[in-house]
PDB file of C-alpha atoms in Angstrom:
ATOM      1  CA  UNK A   1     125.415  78.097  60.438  1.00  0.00           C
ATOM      2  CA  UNK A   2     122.387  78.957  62.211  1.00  0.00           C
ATOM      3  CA  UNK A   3     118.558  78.273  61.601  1.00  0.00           C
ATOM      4  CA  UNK A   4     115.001  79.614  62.385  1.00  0.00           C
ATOM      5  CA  UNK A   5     112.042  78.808  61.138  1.00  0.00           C
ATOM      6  CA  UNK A   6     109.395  80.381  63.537  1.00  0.00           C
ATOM      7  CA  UNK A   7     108.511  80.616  67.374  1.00  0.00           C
ATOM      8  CA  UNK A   8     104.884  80.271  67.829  1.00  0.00           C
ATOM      9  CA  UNK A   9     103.508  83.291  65.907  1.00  0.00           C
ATOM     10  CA  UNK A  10     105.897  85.768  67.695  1.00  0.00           C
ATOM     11  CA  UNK A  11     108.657  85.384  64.907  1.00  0.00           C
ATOM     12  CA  UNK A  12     107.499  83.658  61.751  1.00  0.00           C
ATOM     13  CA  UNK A  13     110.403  84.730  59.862  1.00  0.00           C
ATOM     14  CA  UNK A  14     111.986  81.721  58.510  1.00  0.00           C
ATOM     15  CA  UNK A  15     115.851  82.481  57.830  1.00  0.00           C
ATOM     16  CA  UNK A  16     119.104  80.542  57.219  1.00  0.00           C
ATOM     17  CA  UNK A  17     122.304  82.283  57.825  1.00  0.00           C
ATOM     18  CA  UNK A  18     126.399  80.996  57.777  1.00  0.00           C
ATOM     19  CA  UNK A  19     129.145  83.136  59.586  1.00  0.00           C
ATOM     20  CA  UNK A  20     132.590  83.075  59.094  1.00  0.00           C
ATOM     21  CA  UNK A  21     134.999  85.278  61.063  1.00  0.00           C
ATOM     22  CA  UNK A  22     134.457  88.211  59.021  1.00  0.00           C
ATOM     23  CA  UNK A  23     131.416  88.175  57.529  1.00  0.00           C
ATOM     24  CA  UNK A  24     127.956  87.343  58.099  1.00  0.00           C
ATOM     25  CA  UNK A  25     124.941  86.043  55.625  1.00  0.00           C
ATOM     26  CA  UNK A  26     121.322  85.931  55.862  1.00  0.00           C
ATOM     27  CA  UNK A  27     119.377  84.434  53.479  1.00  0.00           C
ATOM     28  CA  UNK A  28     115.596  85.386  54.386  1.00  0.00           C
ATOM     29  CA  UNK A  29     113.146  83.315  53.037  1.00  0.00           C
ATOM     30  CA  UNK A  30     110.077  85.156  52.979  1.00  0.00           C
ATOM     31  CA  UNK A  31     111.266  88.312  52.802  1.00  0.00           C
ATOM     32  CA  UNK A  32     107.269  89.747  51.937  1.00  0.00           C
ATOM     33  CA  UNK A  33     106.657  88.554  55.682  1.00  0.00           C
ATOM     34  CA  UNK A  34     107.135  91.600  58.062  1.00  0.00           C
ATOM     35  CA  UNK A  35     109.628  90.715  60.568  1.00  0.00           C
ATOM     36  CA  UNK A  36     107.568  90.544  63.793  1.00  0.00           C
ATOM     37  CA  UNK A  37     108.898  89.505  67.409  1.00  0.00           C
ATOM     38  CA  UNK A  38     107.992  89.796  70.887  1.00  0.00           C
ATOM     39  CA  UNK A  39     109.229  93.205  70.368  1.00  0.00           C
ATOM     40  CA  UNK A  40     106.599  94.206  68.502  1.00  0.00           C
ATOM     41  CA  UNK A  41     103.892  91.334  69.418  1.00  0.00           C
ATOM     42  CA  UNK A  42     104.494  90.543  73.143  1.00  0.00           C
ATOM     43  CA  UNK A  43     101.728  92.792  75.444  1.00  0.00           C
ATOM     44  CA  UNK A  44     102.669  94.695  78.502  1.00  0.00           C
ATOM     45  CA  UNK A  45     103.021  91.292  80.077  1.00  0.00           C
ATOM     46  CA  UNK A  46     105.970  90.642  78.424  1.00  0.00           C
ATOM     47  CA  UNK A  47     107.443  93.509  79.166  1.00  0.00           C
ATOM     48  CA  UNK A  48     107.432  95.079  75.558  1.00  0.00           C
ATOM     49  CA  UNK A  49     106.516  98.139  76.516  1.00  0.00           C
ATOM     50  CA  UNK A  50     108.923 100.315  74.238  1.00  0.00           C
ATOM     51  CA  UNK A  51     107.659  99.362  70.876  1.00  0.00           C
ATOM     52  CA  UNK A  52     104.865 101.942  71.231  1.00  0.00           C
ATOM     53  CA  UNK A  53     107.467 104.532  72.194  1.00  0.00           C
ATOM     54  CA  UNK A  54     109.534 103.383  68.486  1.00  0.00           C
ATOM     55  CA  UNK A  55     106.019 103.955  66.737  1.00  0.00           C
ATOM     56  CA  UNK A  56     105.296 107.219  67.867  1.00  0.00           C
ATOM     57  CA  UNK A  57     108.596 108.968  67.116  1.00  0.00           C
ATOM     58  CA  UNK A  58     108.473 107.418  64.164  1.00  0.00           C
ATOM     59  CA  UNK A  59     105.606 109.160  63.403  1.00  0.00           C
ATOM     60  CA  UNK A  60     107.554 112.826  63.194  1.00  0.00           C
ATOM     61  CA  UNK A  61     111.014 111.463  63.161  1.00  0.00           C
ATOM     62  CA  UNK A  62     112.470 109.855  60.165  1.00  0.00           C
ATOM     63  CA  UNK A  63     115.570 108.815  61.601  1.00  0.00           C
ATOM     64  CA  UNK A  64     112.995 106.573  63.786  1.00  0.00           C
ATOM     65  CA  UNK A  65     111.411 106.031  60.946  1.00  0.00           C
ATOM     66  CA  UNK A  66     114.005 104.424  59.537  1.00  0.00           C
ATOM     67  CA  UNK A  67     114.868 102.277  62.227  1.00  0.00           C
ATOM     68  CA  UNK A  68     111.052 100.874  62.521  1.00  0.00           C
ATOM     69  CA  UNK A  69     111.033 100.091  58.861  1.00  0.00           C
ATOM     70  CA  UNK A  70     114.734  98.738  58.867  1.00  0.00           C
ATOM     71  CA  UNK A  71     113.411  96.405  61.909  1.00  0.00           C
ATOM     72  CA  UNK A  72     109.809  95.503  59.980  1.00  0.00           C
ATOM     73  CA  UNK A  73     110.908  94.606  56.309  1.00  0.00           C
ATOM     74  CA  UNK A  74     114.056  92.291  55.966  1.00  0.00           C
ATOM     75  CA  UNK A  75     115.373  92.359  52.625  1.00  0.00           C
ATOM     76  CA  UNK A  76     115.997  88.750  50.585  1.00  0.00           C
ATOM     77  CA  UNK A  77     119.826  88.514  51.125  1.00  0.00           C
ATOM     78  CA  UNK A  78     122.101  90.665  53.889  1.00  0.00           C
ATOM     79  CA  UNK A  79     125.961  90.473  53.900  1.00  0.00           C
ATOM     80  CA  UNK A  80     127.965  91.735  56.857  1.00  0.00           C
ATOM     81  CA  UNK A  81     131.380  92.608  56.801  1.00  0.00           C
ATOM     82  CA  UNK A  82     130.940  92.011  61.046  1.00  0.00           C
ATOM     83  CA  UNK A  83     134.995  92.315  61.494  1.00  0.00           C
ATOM     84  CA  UNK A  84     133.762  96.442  60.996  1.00  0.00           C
ATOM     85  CA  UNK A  85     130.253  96.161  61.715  1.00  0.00           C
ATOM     86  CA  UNK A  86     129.547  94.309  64.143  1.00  0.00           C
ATOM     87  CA  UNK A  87     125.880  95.532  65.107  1.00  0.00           C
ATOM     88  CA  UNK A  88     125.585  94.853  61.036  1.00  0.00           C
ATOM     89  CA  UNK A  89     123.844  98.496  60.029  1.00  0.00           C
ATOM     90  CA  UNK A  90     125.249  98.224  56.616  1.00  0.00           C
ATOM     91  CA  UNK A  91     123.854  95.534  54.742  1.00  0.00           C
ATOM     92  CA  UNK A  92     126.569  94.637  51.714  1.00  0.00           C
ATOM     93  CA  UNK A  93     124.567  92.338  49.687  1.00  0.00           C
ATOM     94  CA  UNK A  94     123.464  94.581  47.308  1.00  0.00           C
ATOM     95  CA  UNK A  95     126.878  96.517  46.700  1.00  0.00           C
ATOM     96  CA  UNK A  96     128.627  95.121  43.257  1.00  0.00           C
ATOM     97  CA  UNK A  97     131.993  95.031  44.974  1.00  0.00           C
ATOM     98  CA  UNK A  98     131.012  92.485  47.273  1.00  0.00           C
ATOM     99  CA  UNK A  99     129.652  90.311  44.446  1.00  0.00           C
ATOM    100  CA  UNK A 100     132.318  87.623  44.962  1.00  0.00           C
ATOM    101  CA  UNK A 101     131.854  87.531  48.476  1.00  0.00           C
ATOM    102  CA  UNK A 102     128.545  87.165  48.251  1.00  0.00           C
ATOM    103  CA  UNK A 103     128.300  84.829  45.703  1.00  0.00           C
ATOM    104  CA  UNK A 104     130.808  82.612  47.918  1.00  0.00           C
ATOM    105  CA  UNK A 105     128.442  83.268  51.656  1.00  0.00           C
ATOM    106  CA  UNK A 106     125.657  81.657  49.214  1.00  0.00           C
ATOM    107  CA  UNK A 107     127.702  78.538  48.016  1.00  0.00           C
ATOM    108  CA  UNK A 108     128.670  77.843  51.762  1.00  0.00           C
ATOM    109  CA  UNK A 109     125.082  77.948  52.588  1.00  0.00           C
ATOM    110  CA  UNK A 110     123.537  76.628  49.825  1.00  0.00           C
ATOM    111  CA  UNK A 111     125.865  73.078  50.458  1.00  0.00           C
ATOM    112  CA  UNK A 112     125.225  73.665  54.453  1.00  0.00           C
ATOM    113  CA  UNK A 113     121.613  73.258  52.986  1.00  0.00           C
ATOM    114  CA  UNK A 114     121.908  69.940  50.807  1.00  0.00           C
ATOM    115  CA  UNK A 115     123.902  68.487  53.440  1.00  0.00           C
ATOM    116  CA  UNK A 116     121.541  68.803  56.095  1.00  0.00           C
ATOM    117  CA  UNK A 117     118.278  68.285  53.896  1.00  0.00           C
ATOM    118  CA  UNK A 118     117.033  71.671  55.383  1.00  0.00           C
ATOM    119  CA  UNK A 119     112.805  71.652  54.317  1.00  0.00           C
ATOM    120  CA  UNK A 120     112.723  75.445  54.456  1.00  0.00           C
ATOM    121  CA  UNK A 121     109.446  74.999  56.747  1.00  0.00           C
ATOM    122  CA  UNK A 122     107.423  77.792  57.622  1.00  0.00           C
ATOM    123  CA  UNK A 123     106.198  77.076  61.257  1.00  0.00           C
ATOM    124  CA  UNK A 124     102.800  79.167  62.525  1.00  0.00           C
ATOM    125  CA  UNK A 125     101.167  81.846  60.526  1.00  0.00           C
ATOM    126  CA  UNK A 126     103.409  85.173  59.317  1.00  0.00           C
ATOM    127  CA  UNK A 127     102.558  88.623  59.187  1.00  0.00           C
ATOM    128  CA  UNK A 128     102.770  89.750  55.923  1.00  0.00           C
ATOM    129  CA  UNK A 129     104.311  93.614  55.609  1.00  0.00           C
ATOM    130  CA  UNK A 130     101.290  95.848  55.588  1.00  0.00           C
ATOM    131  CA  UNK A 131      99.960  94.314  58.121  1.00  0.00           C
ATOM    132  CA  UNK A 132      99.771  95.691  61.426  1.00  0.00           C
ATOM    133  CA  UNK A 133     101.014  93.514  64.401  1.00  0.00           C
ATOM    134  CA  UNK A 134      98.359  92.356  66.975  1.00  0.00           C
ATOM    135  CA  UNK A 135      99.356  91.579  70.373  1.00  0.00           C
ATOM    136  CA  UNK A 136     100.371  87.815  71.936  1.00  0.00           C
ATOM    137  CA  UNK A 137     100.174  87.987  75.185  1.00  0.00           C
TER     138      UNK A 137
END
């Protein structure tokens, strides 16, 4: 089981996630908040300096394009099968045959949840997708 709920206002994407040895869920809980890191947030200082290389070939390469939005907007629910994908590129949770799966990734951490009296806080202030990132240094 794993947590996170924010780091300052680098990361202020609250998330909840259980792993087993095969598969991997992530329950996002504000999935309209743009996913936003010290990748895309941390200045020069930090040593970020790629993220402005990511947004410029995305600008004439959709394969890059791809990846920036993939990175940005996090969907509700994602469901690894990590035993074959273990970088998790193909996100399962929406596929029908994985429905039982699924459904049994959110009872284990839905009673992870109850047990530990998890508040689902939101800690510092999210960037909502749309928005564009301004730099923490």
């Amino acid at each position: 089981y794993t947590t996170h709920s924010g780091d300052r206002d680098f990361n202020v994407f609250p998330m909840r996630s259980v792993r087993t040895a095969e598969w991997k869920y992530i329950r996002n809980l504000h999935p309209e908040f743009q996913f936003a890191t010290h990748i895309n947030r941390g200045g020069l200082r930090s040593g970020r300096r790629y993220w402005p290389s990511w947004l410029e070939a995305a600008e004439h390469d959709r394969e890059a394009l791809g990846v920036v939005d993939r990175y940005r907007r996090r969907p509700a629910e994602e469901l690894f099968y990590v035993a074959n994908d273990s970088h998790e590129q193909h996100n399962l949770a929406m596929d029908p045959r994985f429905s039982g799966k699924l459904a049994a990734m959110r009872d284990l951490l839905d009673k992870w949840l109850e047990q530990t009296k998890d508040p689902l806080a939101v800690f510092g202030n999210p960037l909502l997708r749309g928005e564009e990132a301004t730099l923490i240094e």
